[in-house]
Short mmCIF file of C-alpha atoms in Angstrom, two decimals:
data_model
loop_
_atom_site.label_atom_id
_atom_site.label_comp_id
_atom_site.label_asym_id
_atom_site.label_seq_id
_atom_site.Cartn_x
_atom_site.Cartn_y
_atom_site.Cartn_z
CA MET A 1 36.04 4.12 -26.46
CA THR A 2 39.73 4.85 -25.87
CA PRO A 3 40.93 7.29 -23.14
CA SER A 4 42.24 9.69 -25.80
CA THR A 5 38.67 10.33 -26.96
CA LEU A 6 37.58 11.74 -23.52
CA ARG A 7 36.75 15.44 -23.87
CA THR A 8 35.98 16.28 -20.28
CA GLY A 9 38.82 14.61 -18.35
CA LEU A 10 38.49 12.31 -15.36
CA PRO A 11 36.66 13.63 -12.28
CA ALA A 12 38.55 13.59 -8.94
CA ARG A 13 38.11 10.37 -6.94
CA PHE A 14 37.33 12.34 -3.78
CA GLU A 15 35.74 15.75 -3.61
CA ARG A 16 37.21 18.38 -1.25
CA PRO A 17 34.74 18.73 1.65
CA PRO A 18 33.10 22.15 1.86
CA VAL A 19 33.99 24.47 4.78
CA SER A 20 30.51 24.11 6.23
CA ARG A 21 31.04 20.35 6.64
CA ALA A 22 34.36 20.91 8.46
CA VAL A 23 32.69 23.42 10.80
CA LEU A 24 29.89 20.91 11.43
CA LEU A 25 32.44 18.21 12.26
CA VAL A 26 34.24 20.45 14.78
CA ALA A 27 30.90 21.39 16.36
CA ALA A 28 29.96 17.71 16.65
CA MET A 29 33.27 16.88 18.36
CA ALA A 30 32.79 19.79 20.80
CA PHE A 31 29.26 18.58 21.56
CA LEU A 32 30.58 15.07 22.27
CA ALA A 33 33.29 16.43 24.61
CA TRP A 34 30.70 18.53 26.43
CA ALA A 35 28.45 15.47 26.92
CA PHE A 36 31.30 13.38 28.38
CA ALA A 37 32.38 16.22 30.66
CA GLY A 38 28.88 16.51 32.12
CA SER A 39 28.37 12.79 32.61
CA GLY A 40 30.77 12.54 35.58
CA LEU A 41 32.74 9.68 34.06
CA ASP A 42 35.98 9.35 35.98
CA ALA A 43 38.68 6.81 35.11
CA GLY A 44 39.80 6.70 38.76
CA LYS A 45 36.31 5.92 40.00
CA LEU A 46 35.95 3.21 37.37
CA ALA A 47 39.24 1.64 38.38
CA ARG A 48 38.24 1.67 42.05
CA GLY A 49 34.85 0.11 41.18
CA ILE A 50 36.26 -2.95 39.46
CA PRO A 51 37.14 -4.82 42.72
CA ALA A 52 33.62 -4.10 44.07
CA VAL A 53 32.07 -5.61 40.94
CA GLY A 54 34.39 -8.59 41.37
CA SER A 55 33.24 -8.99 44.97
CA ILE A 56 29.55 -8.96 43.96
CA LEU A 57 30.19 -11.47 41.17
CA ASP A 58 32.00 -13.66 43.66
CA ARG A 59 28.96 -13.65 45.95
CA MET A 60 26.66 -14.40 42.98
CA ILE A 61 28.39 -17.65 42.11
CA PRO A 62 27.17 -20.32 42.45
CA PRO A 63 23.54 -19.29 41.87
CA SER A 64 21.14 -20.40 44.58
CA LEU A 65 18.39 -22.79 43.51
CA GLU A 66 16.66 -22.59 46.90
CA ARG A 67 13.76 -20.45 45.63
CA LEU A 68 13.70 -21.72 42.06
CA ASP A 69 9.97 -22.67 42.21
CA SER A 70 8.78 -19.20 43.15
CA ILE A 71 11.27 -17.59 40.76
CA LEU A 72 9.93 -19.65 37.83
CA LEU A 73 6.37 -18.79 38.85
CA SER A 74 7.28 -15.08 38.82
CA LEU A 75 8.97 -15.58 35.46
CA LEU A 76 5.75 -17.07 34.12
CA VAL A 77 3.77 -14.06 35.39
CA THR A 78 6.36 -11.80 33.74
CA PHE A 79 5.92 -13.54 30.41
CA GLN A 80 2.12 -13.41 30.75
CA MET A 81 2.40 -9.66 31.40
CA ALA A 82 4.56 -9.27 28.30
CA VAL A 83 2.19 -11.26 26.07
CA ALA A 84 -0.99 -9.59 27.34
CA GLY A 85 0.45 -6.06 27.20
CA CYS A 86 2.02 -6.65 23.81
CA VAL A 87 -1.15 -8.11 22.22
CA LEU A 88 -3.34 -5.32 23.61
CA GLY A 89 -0.83 -2.76 22.34
CA LEU A 90 -0.64 -4.33 18.88
CA VAL A 91 -4.42 -4.50 18.52
CA LEU A 92 -4.76 -0.83 19.44
CA SER A 93 -1.78 0.13 17.27
CA LEU A 94 -3.46 -0.85 14.01
CA PRO A 95 -6.35 1.67 13.99
CA LEU A 96 -4.07 4.36 15.41
CA ALA A 97 -1.53 3.64 12.66
CA VAL A 98 -4.23 3.98 9.99
CA LEU A 99 -5.17 7.38 11.41
CA ALA A 100 -1.49 8.39 11.42
CA ALA A 101 -0.57 7.08 7.95
CA ASP A 102 -0.11 9.53 5.12
CA GLY A 103 -2.67 8.84 2.41
CA LEU A 104 -4.92 6.74 4.67
CA SER A 105 -5.82 9.17 7.43
CA PRO A 106 -9.27 10.73 6.94
CA HIS A 107 -8.02 14.27 7.60
CA PRO A 108 -4.61 15.98 8.02
CA LEU A 109 -5.57 17.18 11.51
CA VAL A 110 -6.49 13.64 12.56
CA ARG A 111 -3.14 12.49 11.21
CA VAL A 112 -1.24 15.13 13.19
CA ALA A 113 -3.18 14.25 16.37
CA ALA A 114 -2.58 10.51 15.92
CA ARG A 115 1.12 11.06 15.26
CA GLY A 116 1.34 13.28 18.34
CA LEU A 117 -0.27 10.63 20.53
CA ILE A 118 2.07 7.93 19.19
CA ALA A 119 5.08 10.20 19.78
CA LEU A 120 3.92 10.81 23.37
CA PHE A 121 3.57 7.06 24.00
CA ARG A 122 7.00 6.43 22.50
CA THR A 123 9.00 9.22 24.09
CA VAL A 124 7.86 8.69 27.70
CA PRO A 125 9.89 5.71 28.99
CA ASP A 126 8.05 2.51 29.95
CA LEU A 127 9.29 2.85 33.53
CA VAL A 128 7.51 6.19 33.84
CA TRP A 129 4.30 4.68 32.42
CA ALA A 130 4.67 1.86 34.98
CA LEU A 131 4.96 4.37 37.83
CA LEU A 132 1.83 6.16 36.59
CA PHE A 133 -0.15 2.93 36.29
CA VAL A 134 1.02 1.69 39.71
CA ILE A 135 -0.54 4.87 41.12
CA ALA A 136 -3.66 4.39 39.00
CA VAL A 137 -4.39 0.66 39.43
CA GLY A 138 -2.13 -0.27 42.34
CA LEU A 139 0.89 -2.55 42.70
CA GLY A 140 0.94 -5.75 40.63
CA PRO A 141 1.01 -7.16 37.11
CA ALA A 142 -2.01 -5.12 35.86
CA ALA A 143 0.08 -1.94 36.03
CA GLY A 144 2.84 -3.73 34.13
CA VAL A 145 0.43 -4.91 31.42
CA LEU A 146 -0.87 -1.36 30.91
CA ALA A 147 2.67 0.08 30.80
CA ILE A 148 3.75 -2.50 28.20
CA MET A 149 0.58 -1.83 26.21
CA VAL A 150 1.27 1.90 25.99
CA ASP A 151 4.94 1.33 25.22
CA THR A 152 4.01 -1.16 22.46
CA ILE A 153 1.56 1.31 20.90
CA GLY A 154 4.27 3.97 20.81
CA PHE A 155 6.61 1.62 19.00
CA ALA A 156 4.31 -0.52 16.82
CA ALA A 157 1.87 2.17 15.66
CA ARG A 158 4.73 4.19 14.19
CA PHE A 159 6.16 1.20 12.32
CA PHE A 160 2.71 0.00 11.23
CA ALA A 161 1.97 3.47 9.82
CA GLU A 162 5.29 3.57 7.96
CA ALA A 163 4.76 0.04 6.62
CA MET A 164 1.32 1.00 5.31
CA GLU A 165 2.65 4.17 3.72
CA GLU A 166 5.28 2.12 1.88
CA THR A 167 2.84 -0.41 0.40
CA ASP A 168 2.34 -0.63 -3.34
CA LYS A 169 0.04 2.20 -4.40
CA GLY A 170 -1.22 0.22 -7.40
CA PRO A 171 -3.81 -2.04 -5.71
CA ARG A 172 -5.02 0.93 -3.67
CA GLU A 173 -5.48 2.93 -6.86
CA ALA A 174 -7.31 0.03 -8.53
CA LEU A 175 -9.77 -0.32 -5.65
CA THR A 176 -10.29 3.44 -5.54
CA ALA A 177 -11.01 3.38 -9.27
CA LEU A 178 -13.69 0.72 -8.82
CA GLY A 179 -15.42 2.74 -6.12
CA ALA A 180 -14.28 0.90 -2.97
CA ARG A 181 -14.75 2.61 0.40
CA ARG A 182 -11.76 3.65 2.52
CA LEU A 183 -12.09 0.74 4.97
CA GLY A 184 -12.35 -1.82 2.17
CA LEU A 185 -9.32 -0.33 0.51
CA ILE A 186 -7.26 -0.57 3.69
CA ALA A 187 -8.42 -4.08 4.59
CA SER A 188 -8.19 -5.51 1.05
CA ALA A 189 -5.12 -3.83 -0.38
CA VAL A 190 -3.00 -2.13 2.30
CA VAL A 191 -3.08 -4.61 5.20
CA PRO A 192 -2.28 -7.74 3.12
CA ASP A 193 0.63 -5.91 1.49
CA ALA A 194 1.98 -4.67 4.82
CA MET A 195 1.49 -8.01 6.60
CA PRO A 196 5.16 -9.12 6.51
CA ALA A 197 6.19 -5.82 8.13
CA PHE A 198 3.37 -6.20 10.68
CA VAL A 199 4.55 -9.70 11.62
CA ALA A 200 8.19 -8.62 11.94
CA THR A 201 7.27 -5.60 14.07
CA SER A 202 4.91 -7.64 16.26
CA LEU A 203 7.53 -10.28 17.00
CA PHE A 204 10.08 -7.59 17.78
CA CYS A 205 7.52 -5.97 20.10
CA LEU A 206 7.09 -9.25 21.97
CA GLU A 207 10.85 -9.51 22.45
CA LYS A 208 10.98 -5.90 23.62
CA ALA A 209 8.01 -6.41 25.94
CA THR A 210 9.63 -9.48 27.51
CA ARG A 211 12.75 -7.48 28.35
CA ALA A 212 10.70 -4.52 29.57
CA SER A 213 8.46 -6.67 31.78
CA VAL A 214 11.49 -7.67 33.86
CA VAL A 215 12.46 -4.07 34.60
CA LEU A 216 8.89 -2.93 35.31
CA GLY A 217 8.80 -5.10 38.44
CA LEU A 218 11.50 -2.87 39.94
CA VAL A 219 8.89 -0.13 40.38
CA GLY A 220 6.22 -2.51 41.68
CA ALA A 221 4.48 -3.33 38.40
CA GLY A 222 4.54 -7.09 39.06
CA GLY A 223 6.56 -9.97 37.71
CA ILE A 224 10.07 -11.17 38.36
CA GLY A 225 11.46 -7.66 38.66
CA VAL A 226 9.99 -7.49 42.18
CA GLU A 227 11.92 -10.67 43.11
CA LEU A 228 15.11 -9.20 41.66
CA LYS A 229 14.74 -5.96 43.60
CA VAL A 230 14.08 -7.83 46.87
CA ALA A 231 17.10 -10.08 46.28
CA PHE A 232 19.40 -7.06 45.75
CA ASP A 233 17.87 -5.15 48.68
CA LEU A 234 18.60 -8.13 50.96
CA PHE A 235 22.12 -8.59 49.50
CA ASP A 236 20.92 -12.05 48.43
CA TYR A 237 23.22 -12.03 45.39
CA ASP A 238 23.19 -15.79 44.71
CA THR A 239 19.39 -15.68 44.36
CA ALA A 240 19.74 -12.54 42.21
CA SER A 241 22.10 -14.40 39.88
CA THR A 242 19.54 -17.22 39.52
CA ILE A 243 16.90 -14.63 38.58
CA ILE A 244 19.22 -12.99 36.06
CA LEU A 245 19.99 -16.36 34.49
CA VAL A 246 16.34 -17.41 34.12
CA VAL A 247 15.49 -13.97 32.70
CA PHE A 248 18.36 -14.36 30.24
CA ALA A 249 17.03 -17.81 29.25
CA LEU A 250 13.50 -16.44 28.73
CA VAL A 251 14.68 -13.50 26.60
CA VAL A 252 16.90 -15.74 24.46
CA LEU A 253 14.05 -18.24 24.06
CA VAL A 254 11.61 -15.52 22.95
CA GLU A 255 14.18 -14.03 20.55
CA GLN A 256 14.92 -17.43 19.00
CA ALA A 257 11.21 -18.22 18.69
CA GLY A 258 10.72 -14.79 17.09
CA ALA A 259 13.52 -15.40 14.60
CA PHE A 260 12.06 -18.81 13.75
CA LEU A 261 8.56 -17.39 13.23
CA ARG A 262 9.94 -14.53 11.14
CA ARG A 263 11.64 -17.05 8.85
CA ARG A 264 8.48 -19.13 8.55
CA LEU A 265 5.90 -16.36 8.17
CA ILE A 266 7.65 -13.71 6.09
CA MET B 1 -25.81 -1.24 -4.80
CA ASN B 2 -27.78 -4.12 -6.32
CA ASP B 3 -28.79 -4.38 -9.96
CA VAL B 4 -32.28 -3.01 -9.36
CA GLU B 5 -30.85 0.06 -7.63
CA ARG B 6 -28.26 0.50 -10.37
CA THR B 7 -30.96 0.34 -13.05
CA ALA B 8 -33.03 2.90 -11.14
CA VAL B 9 -30.10 5.30 -10.90
CA THR B 10 -29.19 4.77 -14.52
CA THR B 11 -32.66 5.40 -15.86
CA ALA B 12 -33.07 8.43 -13.61
CA THR B 13 -29.99 10.12 -15.01
CA TRP B 14 -30.23 9.08 -18.64
CA PRO B 15 -32.50 10.79 -21.15
CA ALA B 16 -36.12 9.70 -21.44
CA VAL B 17 -37.21 6.55 -23.28
CA GLY B 18 -36.97 6.99 -27.02
CA ALA B 19 -34.01 9.37 -26.85
CA GLU B 20 -30.45 8.29 -27.63
CA PRO B 21 -28.66 6.91 -24.55
CA ALA B 22 -26.13 9.28 -23.03
CA PRO B 23 -22.56 8.74 -24.23
CA ALA B 24 -20.53 6.45 -22.01
CA LEU B 25 -17.81 9.09 -21.78
CA GLN B 26 -17.95 12.73 -22.79
CA VAL B 27 -15.02 15.11 -22.37
CA GLU B 28 -15.21 18.82 -23.16
CA ALA B 29 -12.47 21.48 -23.13
CA LEU B 30 -10.42 19.41 -20.70
CA VAL B 31 -7.20 20.95 -19.41
CA LYS B 32 -4.54 19.40 -17.19
CA SER B 33 -1.07 20.69 -16.32
CA PHE B 34 1.48 18.98 -14.13
CA PRO B 35 3.90 20.61 -11.68
CA GLY B 36 6.48 22.50 -13.69
CA GLY B 37 3.76 23.99 -15.85
CA ARG B 38 3.73 21.36 -18.60
CA ARG B 39 0.22 21.29 -20.07
CA VAL B 40 -0.44 17.66 -20.93
CA ILE B 41 -4.09 18.04 -21.89
CA ASP B 42 -5.01 21.31 -23.57
CA GLY B 43 -8.68 21.79 -24.40
CA LEU B 44 -9.42 18.18 -25.29
CA ASP B 45 -12.87 17.14 -26.57
CA LEU B 46 -13.88 13.51 -26.96
CA THR B 47 -17.12 11.53 -26.97
CA VAL B 48 -17.34 7.75 -26.65
CA ALA B 49 -20.75 6.24 -27.37
CA ALA B 50 -22.20 3.44 -25.22
CA GLY B 51 -20.87 0.09 -26.41
CA GLU B 52 -18.23 1.68 -28.64
CA ALA B 53 -14.61 0.44 -28.68
CA VAL B 54 -12.08 3.26 -29.00
CA ALA B 55 -8.29 2.93 -29.25
CA LEU B 56 -6.25 5.86 -27.93
CA ILE B 57 -2.87 6.27 -29.55
CA GLY B 58 -0.15 8.89 -29.26
CA ALA B 59 3.47 9.39 -28.29
CA ASN B 60 4.60 9.09 -24.67
CA GLY B 61 3.56 12.08 -22.58
CA THR B 62 0.63 13.10 -24.76
CA GLY B 63 -1.84 12.56 -21.91
CA LYS B 64 -3.51 9.27 -22.86
CA SER B 65 -3.15 7.69 -19.40
CA THR B 66 -3.90 11.02 -17.74
CA LEU B 67 -7.14 11.26 -19.73
CA LEU B 68 -8.27 7.80 -18.59
CA ARG B 69 -7.31 8.55 -14.98
CA MET B 70 -9.17 11.84 -15.04
CA ALA B 71 -12.28 10.03 -16.29
CA VAL B 72 -12.59 8.33 -12.86
CA ARG B 73 -10.93 11.18 -10.94
CA LEU B 74 -7.76 9.32 -10.02
CA VAL B 75 -6.24 12.55 -11.35
CA GLU B 76 -8.06 15.85 -10.90
CA PRO B 77 -8.51 17.98 -14.05
CA ASP B 78 -7.63 21.71 -13.95
CA SER B 79 -10.71 22.69 -15.93
CA GLY B 80 -13.23 21.35 -18.42
CA ALA B 81 -16.04 18.85 -18.14
CA ILE B 82 -16.10 15.06 -17.88
CA ARG B 83 -19.37 13.16 -18.00
CA LEU B 84 -19.84 9.45 -17.48
CA PHE B 85 -23.20 8.12 -18.70
CA GLY B 86 -24.44 11.71 -18.72
CA GLU B 87 -23.41 12.45 -15.12
CA ASP B 88 -20.90 15.14 -14.23
CA VAL B 89 -17.84 13.36 -12.79
CA CYS B 90 -16.12 16.56 -11.64
CA ALA B 91 -19.07 17.56 -9.45
CA ALA B 92 -19.44 14.10 -7.89
CA ARG B 93 -18.40 13.63 -4.26
CA GLY B 94 -18.41 10.76 -1.74
CA ARG B 95 -20.96 8.06 -2.50
CA THR B 96 -21.99 9.64 -5.81
CA LEU B 97 -18.41 9.45 -7.03
CA SER B 98 -18.08 5.86 -5.75
CA ARG B 99 -21.27 4.91 -7.59
CA LEU B 100 -20.02 6.48 -10.84
CA ARG B 101 -16.65 4.78 -10.47
CA SER B 102 -18.36 1.44 -9.86
CA ARG B 103 -19.83 1.62 -13.38
CA VAL B 104 -16.36 1.92 -14.93
CA GLY B 105 -13.91 -0.97 -15.00
CA PHE B 106 -10.27 0.08 -15.10
CA VAL B 107 -7.54 -2.24 -16.33
CA PHE B 108 -4.06 -0.98 -15.48
CA GLN B 109 -0.79 -1.47 -17.29
CA LYS B 110 0.84 -2.88 -14.16
CA HIS B 111 -2.26 -4.91 -13.22
CA ASN B 112 -2.44 -3.34 -9.73
CA LEU B 113 -3.30 -6.55 -7.91
CA VAL B 114 -2.46 -7.52 -4.33
CA THR B 115 0.35 -9.93 -5.12
CA ARG B 116 0.32 -11.64 -1.71
CA LEU B 117 -3.32 -12.67 -2.09
CA SER B 118 -4.82 -15.41 -4.24
CA ALA B 119 -6.29 -14.74 -7.67
CA LEU B 120 -9.73 -15.52 -6.24
CA SER B 121 -9.36 -12.97 -3.41
CA ASN B 122 -8.30 -10.31 -5.89
CA VAL B 123 -11.31 -11.03 -8.06
CA VAL B 124 -13.64 -10.99 -5.03
CA HIS B 125 -12.39 -7.43 -4.37
CA GLY B 126 -14.26 -6.42 -7.53
CA VAL B 127 -17.54 -6.87 -5.66
CA GLN B 128 -16.64 -3.80 -3.60
CA ALA B 129 -18.02 -1.79 -6.49
CA ARG B 130 -21.46 -2.96 -5.33
CA ARG B 131 -21.03 -3.88 -1.68
CA SER B 132 -18.84 -3.06 1.27
CA GLY B 133 -17.99 -4.83 4.51
CA PRO B 134 -15.58 -7.50 5.74
CA ARG B 135 -17.11 -10.18 3.51
CA THR B 136 -15.70 -8.44 0.45
CA TRP B 137 -12.14 -8.31 1.81
CA HIS B 138 -11.02 -11.90 1.28
CA GLN B 139 -12.35 -14.92 -0.58
CA ALA B 140 -12.29 -17.00 2.65
CA TRP B 141 -15.15 -15.09 4.20
CA ALA B 142 -16.91 -13.90 1.03
CA ARG B 143 -20.55 -14.86 0.40
CA ARG B 144 -21.05 -18.07 -1.52
CA VAL B 145 -22.75 -16.18 -4.36
CA ASP B 146 -19.77 -13.83 -4.67
CA ARG B 147 -17.26 -16.70 -4.62
CA GLU B 148 -19.25 -18.40 -7.38
CA GLU B 149 -19.36 -15.22 -9.46
CA ALA B 150 -15.63 -14.66 -8.92
CA MET B 151 -14.93 -18.20 -10.09
CA ALA B 152 -17.13 -17.59 -13.16
CA CYS B 153 -15.07 -14.46 -13.91
CA LEU B 154 -11.86 -16.46 -13.58
CA GLU B 155 -13.34 -19.10 -15.90
CA ALA B 156 -14.14 -16.37 -18.42
CA VAL B 157 -10.45 -15.42 -18.55
CA GLY B 158 -9.30 -19.06 -18.50
CA LEU B 159 -7.77 -19.06 -15.03
CA ALA B 160 -10.22 -21.05 -12.91
CA ASP B 161 -7.54 -23.68 -12.27
CA ARG B 162 -5.25 -21.02 -10.75
CA ALA B 163 -7.87 -19.53 -8.43
CA MET B 164 -6.01 -20.27 -5.19
CA GLN B 165 -2.54 -19.38 -6.44
CA THR B 166 -1.08 -16.14 -5.16
CA VAL B 167 -0.93 -13.49 -7.86
CA GLY B 168 2.79 -13.07 -7.21
CA SER B 169 3.38 -16.60 -8.49
CA LEU B 170 1.54 -16.02 -11.80
CA SER B 171 3.07 -14.90 -15.10
CA GLY B 172 2.51 -11.37 -16.40
CA GLY B 173 -0.18 -12.50 -18.82
CA GLN B 174 -1.98 -14.55 -16.17
CA SER B 175 -1.77 -11.65 -13.75
CA GLN B 176 -3.37 -9.32 -16.32
CA ARG B 177 -6.13 -11.91 -16.81
CA VAL B 178 -6.82 -11.81 -13.07
CA ALA B 179 -7.09 -8.01 -13.32
CA ILE B 180 -9.60 -8.43 -16.16
CA ALA B 181 -11.55 -10.95 -14.07
CA ARG B 182 -11.67 -8.42 -11.21
CA MET B 183 -12.97 -5.86 -13.69
CA LEU B 184 -15.68 -8.33 -14.83
CA MET B 185 -16.64 -8.97 -11.19
CA GLN B 186 -17.35 -5.27 -10.97
CA ARG B 187 -20.07 -5.64 -13.70
CA PRO B 188 -19.04 -2.38 -15.40
CA GLU B 189 -20.74 -0.61 -18.28
CA LEU B 190 -17.56 0.98 -19.62
CA VAL B 191 -14.01 -0.39 -19.56
CA LEU B 192 -10.95 1.87 -19.52
CA ALA B 193 -7.72 0.00 -20.20
CA ASP B 194 -4.38 1.77 -19.87
CA GLU B 195 -1.90 -0.13 -22.04
CA PRO B 196 -3.10 -3.58 -20.93
CA ASP B 197 -0.68 -5.13 -23.45
CA ALA B 198 2.38 -3.07 -22.47
CA SER B 199 4.18 -5.29 -19.97
CA LEU B 200 3.56 -8.52 -21.89
CA ASP B 201 5.36 -10.36 -24.67
CA PRO B 202 3.79 -9.92 -28.15
CA ARG B 203 1.77 -13.14 -28.03
CA ALA B 204 0.47 -12.59 -24.48
CA GLY B 205 -0.25 -8.95 -25.32
CA GLU B 206 -2.34 -9.93 -28.32
CA GLU B 207 -4.18 -12.59 -26.30
CA ILE B 208 -5.00 -10.08 -23.57
CA MET B 209 -6.23 -7.49 -26.07
CA GLY B 210 -8.30 -10.12 -27.86
CA LEU B 211 -9.81 -11.30 -24.58
CA LEU B 212 -10.61 -7.77 -23.46
CA ALA B 213 -12.19 -6.81 -26.78
CA ARG B 214 -14.20 -10.05 -26.98
CA LEU B 215 -15.52 -9.74 -23.41
CA ALA B 216 -16.44 -6.09 -23.98
CA ARG B 217 -18.22 -6.95 -27.24
CA ASP B 218 -20.06 -10.00 -25.79
CA LYS B 219 -21.28 -8.04 -22.78
CA GLY B 220 -22.03 -4.86 -24.75
CA LEU B 221 -19.55 -2.79 -22.74
CA GLY B 222 -17.91 0.39 -23.96
CA LEU B 223 -14.13 0.07 -24.24
CA VAL B 224 -11.47 2.76 -24.33
CA PHE B 225 -7.95 1.41 -24.43
CA VAL B 226 -4.50 2.88 -24.81
CA SER B 227 -2.04 0.94 -26.94
CA HIS B 228 1.29 1.52 -28.65
CA HIS B 229 0.66 -1.46 -30.93
CA MET B 230 -1.03 -0.10 -34.04
CA GLU B 231 -2.19 -3.59 -35.02
CA HIS B 232 -4.03 -3.82 -31.69
CA ALA B 233 -5.40 -0.29 -32.04
CA VAL B 234 -6.87 -1.07 -35.45
CA GLY B 235 -7.74 -4.72 -34.82
CA PHE B 236 -9.59 -4.41 -31.53
CA SER B 237 -11.45 -1.11 -31.84
CA ASP B 238 -14.24 0.54 -33.83
CA ARG B 239 -12.44 3.87 -33.84
CA VAL B 240 -8.87 5.13 -33.47
CA VAL B 241 -8.26 8.42 -31.67
CA GLY B 242 -4.79 9.96 -31.66
CA LEU B 243 -3.64 12.56 -29.14
CA ALA B 244 -0.96 15.16 -29.87
CA GLY B 245 -0.31 18.55 -28.31
CA GLY B 246 -2.88 17.83 -25.60
CA ARG B 247 -5.78 17.49 -28.07
CA VAL B 248 -7.37 14.99 -30.41
CA ALA B 249 -5.27 15.16 -33.56
CA LEU B 250 -6.62 12.06 -35.24
CA ASP B 251 -10.07 10.48 -35.17
CA ARG B 252 -11.04 7.89 -37.70
CA PRO B 253 -12.81 4.53 -37.99
CA ALA B 254 -10.57 1.55 -37.38
CA ALA B 255 -12.09 -0.41 -40.24
CA GLY B 256 -10.04 0.03 -43.39
CA THR B 257 -7.18 1.79 -41.60
CA ASP B 258 -3.71 0.52 -42.36
CA PRO B 259 -1.73 0.12 -39.08
CA ALA B 260 1.46 1.08 -40.93
CA LEU B 261 -0.11 4.43 -41.86
CA LEU B 262 -0.81 5.17 -38.20
CA GLU B 263 2.91 4.81 -37.41
CA ALA B 264 3.40 8.22 -39.09
CA PHE B 265 1.46 9.71 -36.22
CA PHE B 266 4.49 9.13 -33.93
CA ASP B 267 6.96 11.10 -36.04
CA GLY B 268 7.12 14.12 -33.74
CA PRO B 269 6.02 17.69 -34.59
CA GLN B 270 5.80 16.87 -38.30
CA ALA B 271 3.19 14.25 -37.47
CA THR B 272 0.37 16.78 -37.48
CA GLU B 273 0.88 17.56 -41.15
CA ARG B 274 0.96 13.91 -42.06
CA VAL B 275 -2.14 13.36 -39.97
CA VAL B 276 -4.19 15.97 -41.79
CA PRO B 277 -5.19 13.60 -44.59
CA LEU B 278 -6.13 11.04 -41.96
CA ARG B 279 -8.28 13.59 -40.18
CA ARG B 280 -9.98 14.44 -43.45
CA VAL B 281 -10.78 10.75 -43.87
CA ALA B 282 -12.27 10.72 -40.37
CA MET B 283 -14.37 13.79 -41.07
CA GLY B 284 -15.50 12.32 -44.35
CA ALA B 285 -16.47 9.11 -42.60
CA ALA B 286 -18.32 11.05 -39.94
CA SER B 287 -20.30 13.04 -42.46
#
């Protein structure tokens, strides 16, 4: 068809934005300015802080290997906390996700309640859960495991539910048509279809739990975080740098293992 | 439910010995509208006798698939009555509905299999019409007797050698065969097939229709299938039923019907007038 045969003319490449969008943009900029103003960020303070950071870095290098044995032992406990908390959280996430998933939940009220519980677990930070569990079960890794478990549920249950909602409706419909019960339908059709998403989410949870388990020690929930806090409290910066380096190595190792498993399993 | 239980339920709900068995499917004054107010089914009446093979034809959007889906309550009707083997489907709830559904095998246009699982696992799922529990979820932990039956079903559709292949790796025709094997595993009394030949090439489509019709005939199952291939509609059924305007507009024996003549049924609003002679033939045959 030649251009001369066009009856309607070419549409504009870019449409003029409506006034409402411009107003929204100005409001967003004002909101951003307000947030920065309230945060207390001060260029002068930042400039004055740079030499102090340099001084700390200077005292961190070279890292001290004097307490490497106990640091590695704490690192192992940290990883055990992460694995135990993550696995417990993932196991509990699955039934909760079924209750929260649209089309699988037995009743809309159950779905709303399950979604509310998941939202509560997700929105309260893991550090706050750790503080609560330290009060409940005392100082040590058990509090950390419970905090990671709850944090994992908040994260994984939501993604599990979404993954199940997005599965192919066809097999579900076929099993419904042949008279299958709800549990059979979920186990036979929904879970196998959502498995790649489950594996990806689970591996990501383990990476997240490993990072979280380090911080949880700062509030007494066991693991290497306790060692890190003590090192900073005692101005033992060269030991602190050793701890940071081994934590970095662990997190990178877990992330690489996760990426490898994702490639193999999905 | 085992076979003894199924027989007990069946005989309890069917008419007494000596009477004609209840129709496999009976639809009366069925109405269904979709959001937007479009009435797809508008006072439809249809009866399918036990063991009868019926081809449903009609233009797109005339409610053929909707009718089949309503028969097992995958879609809820607005009003009217649906009876399977003499039992009211619309009144059935919970286990009663599951039991009724278990007696009807449904073959879907898009096969509706779990593509990540093996053919054997998908066929084992068919046993859920009779049993529940973790041993029906996957072939690896299924009972030996169920695995053997599933393999026999795969043999019946010529796919025993592909039992452990994932469905996703099979061709469209093979995948539809797996769906038929799952339906056989269900041990149904009536088969509803929604365009089982639609997503396949002409040869595979004809093979699938032939297989479905042969299995239904050999096992004495009722068969209601939707097809846009008039040769299939005439060649694999006892009776051709055409839907137009939400009702049955054509109902005649398949034997002696020229597939080319049925093509006139798809010529839009004028089709009804052309169909009249066909309907007269059907009425004459019925009388």
